[in-house]
CSV table of C-alpha atoms and ligand atoms in Angstrom, one decimal:
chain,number,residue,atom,x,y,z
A,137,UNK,CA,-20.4,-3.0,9.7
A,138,UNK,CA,-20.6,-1.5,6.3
A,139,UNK,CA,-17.5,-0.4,4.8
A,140,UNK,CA,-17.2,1.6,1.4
A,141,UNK,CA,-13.6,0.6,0.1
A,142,UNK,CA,-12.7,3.3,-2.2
A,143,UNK,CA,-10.5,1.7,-4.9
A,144,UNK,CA,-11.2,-1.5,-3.9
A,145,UNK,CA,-10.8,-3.0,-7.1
A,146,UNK,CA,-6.8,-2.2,-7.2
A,147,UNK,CA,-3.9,-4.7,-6.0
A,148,UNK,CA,-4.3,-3.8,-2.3
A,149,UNK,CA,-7.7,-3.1,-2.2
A,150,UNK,CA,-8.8,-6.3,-3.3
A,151,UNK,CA,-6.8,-7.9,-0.7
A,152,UNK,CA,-8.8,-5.6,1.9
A,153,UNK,CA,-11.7,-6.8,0.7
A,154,UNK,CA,-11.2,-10.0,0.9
A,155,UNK,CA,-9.6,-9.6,4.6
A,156,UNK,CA,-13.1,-7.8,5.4
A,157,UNK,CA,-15.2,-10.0,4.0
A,158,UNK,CA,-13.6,-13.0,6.3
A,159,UNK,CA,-14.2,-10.7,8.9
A,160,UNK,CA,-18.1,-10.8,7.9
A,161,UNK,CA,-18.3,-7.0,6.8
A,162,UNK,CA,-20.4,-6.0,4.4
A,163,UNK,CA,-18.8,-3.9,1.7
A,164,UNK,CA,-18.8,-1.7,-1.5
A,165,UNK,CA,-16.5,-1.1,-3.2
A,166,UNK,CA,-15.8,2.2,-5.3
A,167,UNK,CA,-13.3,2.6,-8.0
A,168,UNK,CA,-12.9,4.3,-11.3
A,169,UNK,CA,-11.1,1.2,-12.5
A,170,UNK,CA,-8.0,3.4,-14.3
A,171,UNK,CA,-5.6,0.8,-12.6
A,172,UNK,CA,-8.3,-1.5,-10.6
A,173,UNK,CA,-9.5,-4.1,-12.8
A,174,UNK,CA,-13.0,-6.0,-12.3
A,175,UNK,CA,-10.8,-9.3,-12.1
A,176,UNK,CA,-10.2,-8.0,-8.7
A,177,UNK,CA,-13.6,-7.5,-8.0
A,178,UNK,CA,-15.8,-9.9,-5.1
A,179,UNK,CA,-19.2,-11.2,-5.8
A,180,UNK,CA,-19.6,-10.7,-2.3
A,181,UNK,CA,-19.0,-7.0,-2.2
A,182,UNK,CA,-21.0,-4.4,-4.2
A,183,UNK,CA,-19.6,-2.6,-7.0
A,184,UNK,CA,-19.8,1.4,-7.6
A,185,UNK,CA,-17.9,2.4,-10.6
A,186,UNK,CA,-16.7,6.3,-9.8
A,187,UNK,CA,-14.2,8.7,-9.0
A,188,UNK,CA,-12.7,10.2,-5.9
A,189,UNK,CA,-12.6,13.6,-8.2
A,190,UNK,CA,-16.6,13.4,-8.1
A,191,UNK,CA,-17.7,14.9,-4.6
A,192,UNK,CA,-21.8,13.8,-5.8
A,193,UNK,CA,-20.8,9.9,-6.6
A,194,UNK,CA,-18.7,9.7,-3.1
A,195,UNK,CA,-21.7,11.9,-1.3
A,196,UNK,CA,-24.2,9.0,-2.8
A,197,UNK,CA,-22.1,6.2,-2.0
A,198,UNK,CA,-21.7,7.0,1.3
A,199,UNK,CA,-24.8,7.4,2.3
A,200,UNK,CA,-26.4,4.0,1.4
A,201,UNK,CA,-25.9,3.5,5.2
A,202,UNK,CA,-22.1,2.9,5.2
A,203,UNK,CA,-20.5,3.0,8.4
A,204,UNK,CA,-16.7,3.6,7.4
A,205,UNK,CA,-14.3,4.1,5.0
A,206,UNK,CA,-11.4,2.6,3.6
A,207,UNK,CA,-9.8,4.6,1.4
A,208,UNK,CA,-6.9,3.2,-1.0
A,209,UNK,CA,-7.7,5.4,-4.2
A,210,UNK,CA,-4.9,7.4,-5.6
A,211,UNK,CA,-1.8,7.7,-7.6
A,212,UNK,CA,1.5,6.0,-6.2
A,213,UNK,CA,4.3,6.4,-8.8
A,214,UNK,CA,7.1,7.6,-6.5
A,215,UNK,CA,8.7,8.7,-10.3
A,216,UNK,CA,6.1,10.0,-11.8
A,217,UNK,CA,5.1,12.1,-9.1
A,218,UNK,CA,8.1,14.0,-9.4
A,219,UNK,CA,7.6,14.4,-12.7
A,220,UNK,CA,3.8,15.1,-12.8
A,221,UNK,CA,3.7,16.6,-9.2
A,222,UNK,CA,-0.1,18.2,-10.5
A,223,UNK,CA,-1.8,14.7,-11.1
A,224,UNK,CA,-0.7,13.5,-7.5
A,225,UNK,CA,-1.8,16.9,-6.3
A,226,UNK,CA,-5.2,16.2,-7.8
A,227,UNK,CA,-5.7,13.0,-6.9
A,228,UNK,CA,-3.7,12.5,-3.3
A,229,UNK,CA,-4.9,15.7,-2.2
A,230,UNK,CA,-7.9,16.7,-3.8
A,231,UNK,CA,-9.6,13.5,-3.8
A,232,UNK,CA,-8.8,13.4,-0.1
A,233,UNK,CA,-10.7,16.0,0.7
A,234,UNK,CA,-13.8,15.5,-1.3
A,235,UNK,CA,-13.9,12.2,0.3
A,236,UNK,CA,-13.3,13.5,4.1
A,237,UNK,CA,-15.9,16.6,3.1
A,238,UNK,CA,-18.5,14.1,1.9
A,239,UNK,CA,-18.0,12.2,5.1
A,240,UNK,CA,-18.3,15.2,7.4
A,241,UNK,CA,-21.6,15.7,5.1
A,242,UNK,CA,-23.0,12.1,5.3
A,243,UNK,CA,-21.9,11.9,9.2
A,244,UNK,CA,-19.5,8.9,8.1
A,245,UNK,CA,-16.9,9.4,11.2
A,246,UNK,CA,-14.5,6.4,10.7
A,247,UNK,CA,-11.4,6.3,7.9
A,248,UNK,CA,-8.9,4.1,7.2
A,249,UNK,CA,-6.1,5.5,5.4
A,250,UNK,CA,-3.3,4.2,3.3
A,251,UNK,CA,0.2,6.0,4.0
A,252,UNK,CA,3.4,5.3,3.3
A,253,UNK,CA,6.8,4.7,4.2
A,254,UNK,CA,7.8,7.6,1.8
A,255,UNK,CA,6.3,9.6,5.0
A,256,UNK,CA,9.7,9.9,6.7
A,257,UNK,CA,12.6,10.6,3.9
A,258,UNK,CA,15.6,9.5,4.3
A,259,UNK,CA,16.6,7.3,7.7
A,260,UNK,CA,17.4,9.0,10.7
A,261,UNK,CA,17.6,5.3,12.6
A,262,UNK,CA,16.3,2.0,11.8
A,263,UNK,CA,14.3,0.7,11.7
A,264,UNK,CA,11.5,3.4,11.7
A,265,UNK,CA,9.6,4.1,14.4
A,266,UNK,CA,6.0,6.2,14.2
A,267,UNK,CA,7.8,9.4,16.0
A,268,UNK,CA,11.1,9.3,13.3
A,269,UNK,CA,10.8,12.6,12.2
A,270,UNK,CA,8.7,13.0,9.1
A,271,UNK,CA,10.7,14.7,5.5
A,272,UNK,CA,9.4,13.0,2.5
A,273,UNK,CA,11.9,13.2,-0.7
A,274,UNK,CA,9.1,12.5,-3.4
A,275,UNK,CA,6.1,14.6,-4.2
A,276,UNK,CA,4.5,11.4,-3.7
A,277,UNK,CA,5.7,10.9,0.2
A,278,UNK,CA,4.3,14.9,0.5
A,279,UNK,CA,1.1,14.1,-0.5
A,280,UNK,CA,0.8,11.2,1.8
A,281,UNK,CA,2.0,13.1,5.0
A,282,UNK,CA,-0.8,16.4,4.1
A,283,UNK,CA,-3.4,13.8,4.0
A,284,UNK,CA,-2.6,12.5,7.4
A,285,UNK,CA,-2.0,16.0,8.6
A,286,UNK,CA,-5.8,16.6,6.8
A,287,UNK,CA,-7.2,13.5,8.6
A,288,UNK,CA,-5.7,15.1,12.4
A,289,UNK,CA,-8.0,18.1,11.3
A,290,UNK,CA,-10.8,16.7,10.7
A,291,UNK,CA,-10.7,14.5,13.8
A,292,UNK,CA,-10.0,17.7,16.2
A,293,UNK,CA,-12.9,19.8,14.4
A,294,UNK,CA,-15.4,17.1,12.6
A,295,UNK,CA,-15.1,13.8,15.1
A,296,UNK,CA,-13.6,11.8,12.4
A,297,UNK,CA,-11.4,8.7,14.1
A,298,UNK,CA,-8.7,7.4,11.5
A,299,UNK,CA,-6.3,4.9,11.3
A,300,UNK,CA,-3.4,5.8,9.0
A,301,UNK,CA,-1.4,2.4,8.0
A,302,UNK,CA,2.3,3.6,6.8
A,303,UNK,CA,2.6,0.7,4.2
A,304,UNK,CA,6.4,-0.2,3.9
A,305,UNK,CA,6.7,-2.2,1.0
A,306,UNK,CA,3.5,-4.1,-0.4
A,307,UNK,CA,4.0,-7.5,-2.2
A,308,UNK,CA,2.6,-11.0,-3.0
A,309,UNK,CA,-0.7,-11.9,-4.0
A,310,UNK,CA,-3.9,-14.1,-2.5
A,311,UNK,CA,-2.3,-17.6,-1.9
A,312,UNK,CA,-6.3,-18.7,-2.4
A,313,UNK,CA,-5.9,-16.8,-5.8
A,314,UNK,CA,-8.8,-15.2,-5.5
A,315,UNK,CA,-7.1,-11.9,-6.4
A,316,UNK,CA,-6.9,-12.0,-10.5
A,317,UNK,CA,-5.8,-9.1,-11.7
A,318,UNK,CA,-1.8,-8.3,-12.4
A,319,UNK,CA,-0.9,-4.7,-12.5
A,320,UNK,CA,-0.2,-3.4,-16.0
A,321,UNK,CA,3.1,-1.8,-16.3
A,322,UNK,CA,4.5,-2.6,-12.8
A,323,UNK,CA,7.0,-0.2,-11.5
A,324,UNK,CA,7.4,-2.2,-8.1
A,325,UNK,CA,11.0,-5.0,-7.5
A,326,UNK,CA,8.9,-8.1,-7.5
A,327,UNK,CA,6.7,-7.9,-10.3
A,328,UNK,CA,9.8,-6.8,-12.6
A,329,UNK,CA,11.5,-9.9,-11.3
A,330,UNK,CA,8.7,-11.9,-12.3
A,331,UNK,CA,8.6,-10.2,-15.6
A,332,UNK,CA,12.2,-10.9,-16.2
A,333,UNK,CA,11.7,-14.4,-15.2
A,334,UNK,CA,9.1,-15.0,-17.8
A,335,UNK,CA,10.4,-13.5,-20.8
A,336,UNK,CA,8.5,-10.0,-20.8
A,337,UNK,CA,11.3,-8.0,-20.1
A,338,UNK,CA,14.8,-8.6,-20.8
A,339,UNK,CA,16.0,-8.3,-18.0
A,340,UNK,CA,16.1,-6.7,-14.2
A,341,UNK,CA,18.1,-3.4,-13.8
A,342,UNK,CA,19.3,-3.6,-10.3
A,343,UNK,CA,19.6,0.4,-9.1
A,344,UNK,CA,22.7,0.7,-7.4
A,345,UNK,CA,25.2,-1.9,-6.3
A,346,UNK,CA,27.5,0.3,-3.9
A,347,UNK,CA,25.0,1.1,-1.2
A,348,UNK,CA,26.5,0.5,2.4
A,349,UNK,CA,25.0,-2.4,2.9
A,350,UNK,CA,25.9,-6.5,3.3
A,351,UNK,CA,25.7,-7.2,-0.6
A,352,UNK,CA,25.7,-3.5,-2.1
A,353,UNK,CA,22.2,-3.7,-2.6
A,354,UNK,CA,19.4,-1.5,-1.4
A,355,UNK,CA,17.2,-3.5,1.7
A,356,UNK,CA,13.6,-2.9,2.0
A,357,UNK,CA,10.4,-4.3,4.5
A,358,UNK,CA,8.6,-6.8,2.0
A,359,UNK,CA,4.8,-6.8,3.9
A,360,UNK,CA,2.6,-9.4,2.3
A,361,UNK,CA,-1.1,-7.7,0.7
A,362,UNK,CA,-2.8,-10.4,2.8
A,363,UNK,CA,-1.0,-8.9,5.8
A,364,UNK,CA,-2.0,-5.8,5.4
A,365,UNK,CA,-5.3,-6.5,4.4
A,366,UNK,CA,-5.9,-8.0,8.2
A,367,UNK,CA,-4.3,-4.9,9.2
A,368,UNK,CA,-7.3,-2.9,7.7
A,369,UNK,CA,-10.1,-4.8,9.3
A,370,UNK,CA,-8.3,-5.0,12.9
A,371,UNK,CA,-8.3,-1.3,12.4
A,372,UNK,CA,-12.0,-0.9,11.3
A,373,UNK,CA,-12.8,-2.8,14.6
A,374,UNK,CA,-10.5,-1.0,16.9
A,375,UNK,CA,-12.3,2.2,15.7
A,376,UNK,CA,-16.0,0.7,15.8
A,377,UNK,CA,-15.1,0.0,19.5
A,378,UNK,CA,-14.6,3.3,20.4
A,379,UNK,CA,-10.6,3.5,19.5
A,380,UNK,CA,-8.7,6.9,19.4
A,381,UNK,CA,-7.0,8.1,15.6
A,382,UNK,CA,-3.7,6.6,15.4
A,383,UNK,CA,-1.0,6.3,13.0
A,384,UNK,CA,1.0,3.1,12.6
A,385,UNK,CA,4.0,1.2,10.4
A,386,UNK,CA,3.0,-2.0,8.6
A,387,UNK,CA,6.2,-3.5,8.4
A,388,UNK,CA,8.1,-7.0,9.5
A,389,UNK,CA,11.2,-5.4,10.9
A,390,UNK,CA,13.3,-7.6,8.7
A,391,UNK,CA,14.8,-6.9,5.4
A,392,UNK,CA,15.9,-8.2,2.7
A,393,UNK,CA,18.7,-6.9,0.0
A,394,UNK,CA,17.7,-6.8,-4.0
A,395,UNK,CA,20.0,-9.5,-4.7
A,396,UNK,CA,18.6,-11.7,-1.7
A,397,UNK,CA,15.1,-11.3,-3.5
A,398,UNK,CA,16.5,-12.0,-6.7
A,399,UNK,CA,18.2,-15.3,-5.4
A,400,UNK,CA,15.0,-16.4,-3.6
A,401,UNK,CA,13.1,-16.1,-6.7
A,402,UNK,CA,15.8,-17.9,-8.6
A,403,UNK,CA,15.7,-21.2,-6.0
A,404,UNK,CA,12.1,-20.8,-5.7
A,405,UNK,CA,11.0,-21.0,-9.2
A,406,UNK,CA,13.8,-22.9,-10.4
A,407,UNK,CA,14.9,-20.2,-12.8
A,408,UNK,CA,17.5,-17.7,-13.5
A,409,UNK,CA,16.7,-14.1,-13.7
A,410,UNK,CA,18.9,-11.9,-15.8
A,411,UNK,CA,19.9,-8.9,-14.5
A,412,UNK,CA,22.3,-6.5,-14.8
A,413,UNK,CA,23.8,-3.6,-12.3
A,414,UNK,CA,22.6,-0.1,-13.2
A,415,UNK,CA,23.3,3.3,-11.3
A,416,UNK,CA,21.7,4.0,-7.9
A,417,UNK,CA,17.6,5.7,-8.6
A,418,UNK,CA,17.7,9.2,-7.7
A,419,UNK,CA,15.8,9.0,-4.1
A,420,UNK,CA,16.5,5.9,-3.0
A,421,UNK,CA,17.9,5.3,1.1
A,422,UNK,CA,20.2,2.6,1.5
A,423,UNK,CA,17.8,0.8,3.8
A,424,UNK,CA,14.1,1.0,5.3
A,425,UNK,CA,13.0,-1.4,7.7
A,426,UNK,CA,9.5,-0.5,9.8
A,427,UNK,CA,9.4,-1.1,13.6
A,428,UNK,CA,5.8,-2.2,14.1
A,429,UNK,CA,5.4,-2.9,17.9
A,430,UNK,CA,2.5,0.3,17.9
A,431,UNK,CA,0.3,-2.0,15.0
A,432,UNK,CA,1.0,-4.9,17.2
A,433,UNK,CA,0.1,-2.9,20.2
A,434,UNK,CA,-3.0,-1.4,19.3
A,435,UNK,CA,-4.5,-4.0,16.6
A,436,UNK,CA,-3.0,-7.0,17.8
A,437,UNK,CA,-1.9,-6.9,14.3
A,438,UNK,CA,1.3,-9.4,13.4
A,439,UNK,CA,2.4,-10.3,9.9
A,440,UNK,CA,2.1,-13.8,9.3
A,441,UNK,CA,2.2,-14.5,5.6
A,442,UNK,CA,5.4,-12.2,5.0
A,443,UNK,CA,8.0,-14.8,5.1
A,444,UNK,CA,9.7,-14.8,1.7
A,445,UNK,CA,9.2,-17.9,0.5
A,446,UNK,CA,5.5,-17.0,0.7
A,447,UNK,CA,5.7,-13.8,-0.5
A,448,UNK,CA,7.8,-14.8,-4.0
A,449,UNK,CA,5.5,-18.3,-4.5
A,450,UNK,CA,2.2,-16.6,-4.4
A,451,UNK,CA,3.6,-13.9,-6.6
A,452,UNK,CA,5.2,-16.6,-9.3
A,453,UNK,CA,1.8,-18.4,-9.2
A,454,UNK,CA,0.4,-15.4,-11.1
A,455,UNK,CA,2.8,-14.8,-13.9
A,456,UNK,CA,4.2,-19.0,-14.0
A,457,UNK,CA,1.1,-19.3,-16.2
A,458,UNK,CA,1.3,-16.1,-18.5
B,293,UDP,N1,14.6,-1.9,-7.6
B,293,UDP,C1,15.5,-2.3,-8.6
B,293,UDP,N2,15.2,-2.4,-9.9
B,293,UDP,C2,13.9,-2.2,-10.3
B,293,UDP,C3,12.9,-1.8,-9.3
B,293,UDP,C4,13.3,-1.6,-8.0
B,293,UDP,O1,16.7,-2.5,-8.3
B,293,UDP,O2,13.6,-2.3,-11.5
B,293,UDP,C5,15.0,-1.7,-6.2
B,293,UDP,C6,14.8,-0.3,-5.7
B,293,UDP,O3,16.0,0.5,-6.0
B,293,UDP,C7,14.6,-0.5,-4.3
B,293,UDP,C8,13.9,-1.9,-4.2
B,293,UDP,O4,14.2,-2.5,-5.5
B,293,UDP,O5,15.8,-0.6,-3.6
B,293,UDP,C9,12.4,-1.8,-4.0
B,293,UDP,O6,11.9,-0.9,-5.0
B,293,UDP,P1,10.4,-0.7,-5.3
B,293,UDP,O7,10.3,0.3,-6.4
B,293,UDP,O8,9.7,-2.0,-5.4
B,293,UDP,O9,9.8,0.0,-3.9
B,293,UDP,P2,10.3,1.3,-3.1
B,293,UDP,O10,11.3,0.8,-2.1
B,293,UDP,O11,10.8,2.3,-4.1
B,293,UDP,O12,9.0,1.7,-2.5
C-alpha cells in the first residue's frame, strides 16, 4: 500500500511513519513544515513540501498512485483556538475538505483521521466510551467533531471508508530515537516538565490543585506516539481488507494525576522539577480517561509502550542532552 501521510513531518506523524514503514508500506509524506521539521523526516519515505490550503498540491500528491491517506495536518492549540477560532477554522476545517474533495477527485477512498479527546466536553462517565455523548468546550474539540461528521458524509455519498482515532493524550518519543525533532514552544504537561527540568523554563505551573481528585491534580490518559502510530497502520489494514468507517478512543484506560507525572519524572531522571500551584485553566475536566475495548476490538490494537516509566525515559532522552 501507498499511503500519503499529510503532515508527516510533525511529532505524531513521524511516529506514523515510522509504524508504516515497519509495516512495509510505502509512503509520502506531505507537510508545509510550519511545526514539522525535516529532522522528523524518513529516508525511507518520500518527501512533498505543501499545504493542506493548496487543493492543486494535495490533487497532485495524491494521484502518484497513492492508495490512502493519513491525515494529521492541522492546528491543535486547545488555547489558541479560542482565541483565533478563524485560523483553526481554516486549517481544521478547510483543509479537511480540500483534502477529502481531492480524494473524491483522485478516487482515493481510504482516510485515516486524527481526532480527539476534546470531541466529548466535559465527562458524563468515565472513562469515555465511543457513544459518550459528544459537546466539545474548545473551538479546537468543534473542529475535530465537524471533520468526523464531514468524513460520515463523504462515506454515505462518495464511498470513502475512514477510521477516526480520538487521541487522548499523545506523549513520549521513538525509544529507537529515530524521531529528532522537539516541538518548539510546547504547550503539552510533558515537554514543560522536561523544560523545567533542564533549565529552560523556570519552572512548571501546575493548573489547579483543588480538583476532586486523589492528589488535587487534574488526571489525564498518557498514550505513547509509538502506540498510536501502530494504531494508524492496524487501521490502514483493517480498511484495505474491506473494513466498515469506524471511530475509536486511543487511550490506556489508566490515568495518572499532574503530580504523579511530575514525581515519576523526578525518580526517573534523578532530578527535581520546580513547580509551583497556579489557578485551575479555563476548560479543563477534572479527569479523562478513554475506554478503548472498540480499538482493541476492531484493530487488535493494545497499547504497549504507554507504561510511564517508558513514556517519561524516552521523552528525557530528548531534552537530557539539550
Ligand atoms: N498542565 C499543567 N501545567 C502545564 C500544562 C499542563 O498543570 O503547564 C496540566 C493540564 O491542566 C492538564 C494536564 O496537565 O490537566 C495535561 O495537559 P496538556 O495541556 O498536556 O493536555 P490536555 O489534557 O489539555 O489535552
Amino acid at each position: 500500500m501507498h499511503i500519503l501521510v499529510i503532515g508527516g513531518a510533525g511529532y505524531i506523524g513521524s511516529h506514523v511513519v515510522k509504524a508504516l514503514l515497519k509495516r512495509n508500506m510505502e509512503v509520502t509524506v506531505l507537510d508545509n513544515l510550519s511545526t514539522g521539521t525535516k529532522l522528523n523526516l524518513f529516508p525511507q519515505a518520500n518527501f512533498i513540501e505543501g499545504d493542506i490550503l493548496n487543493y492543486d498540491q494535495i490533487l497532485t500528491a495524491l494521484k502518484q498512485n497513492v492508495d490512502g491517506i493519513v491525515l494529521l495536518a492541522g492546528k491543535k492549540a486547545v488555547g489558541e483556538s479560542m482565541e483565533n477560532p478563524m485560523k483553526y477554522a481554516l486549517n481544521n476545517i478547510n483543509g479537511v475538505i480540500n483534502v477529502l474533495n481531492a480524494m473524491v477527485e483522485a478516487n482515493v477512498k481510504k482516510a485515516i483521521f486524527s481526532s480527539s479527546a476534546a470531541v466529548y466536553g466535559m465527562p458524563q462517565y468515565l472513562p469515555l466510551d465511543e457513544e459518550h455523548p459528544v459537546n466539545p468546550m474548545s473551538f479546537y474539540g468543534f473542529t475535530k467533531l465537524e471533520t468526523e461528521r464531514f468524513l460520515k458524509w463523504y462515506d454515505q455519498l462518495k464511498g470513502i471508508k475512514f477510521v477516526s482515532l480520538r487521541y487522548f493524550n499523545a506523549v513520549g518519543y521513538d525509544e529507537a530515537g529515530d524521531v529528532k525533532g522537539l516541538e518548539e514552544n510546547p504547550q503539552n504537561l510533558l515537554p514543560i516538565v522536561m523544560e523545567a527540568a533542564i533549565g529552560k523554563r523556570e519552572k512548571l505551573k501546575i493548573f489547579g490543585n483543588d480538583y476532586p481528585t486523589r492528589d488535587g491534580t487534574c488526571i489525564r490518559d498518557y498514550i505513547h506516539v509509538t502506540d498510536l502510530g501502530s494504531a494508524h497502520a492496524l487501521a490502514l489494514e483493517y480498511l484495505d481488507n474491506g473494513g466498515e468507517s469506524q471511530i475509536l478512543n486511543l487511550g490506556t484506560s489508566i490515568g495518572s494525576s499532574v503530580l504523579e507525572m511530575v514525581n515519576k519524572t523526578e525518580e526517573i531522571i534523578g532530578k527535581k522539577i520546580p513547580y509551583e500551584f497556579a489557578p485551575r485553566r479555563a476548560g479543563d475536566p477534572a479527569e479523562l480517561t478513554a475506554k478503548a475495548d472498540k480499538a482493541k476490538e476492531v484493530l487488535g490494537w493494545e497499547a504497549t509502550h504507554s507504561d510511564l516509566e517508558n513514556i517519561i525515559s524516552s521523552t528525557w532522552n530528548m531534552y537530557k542532552n539539550l
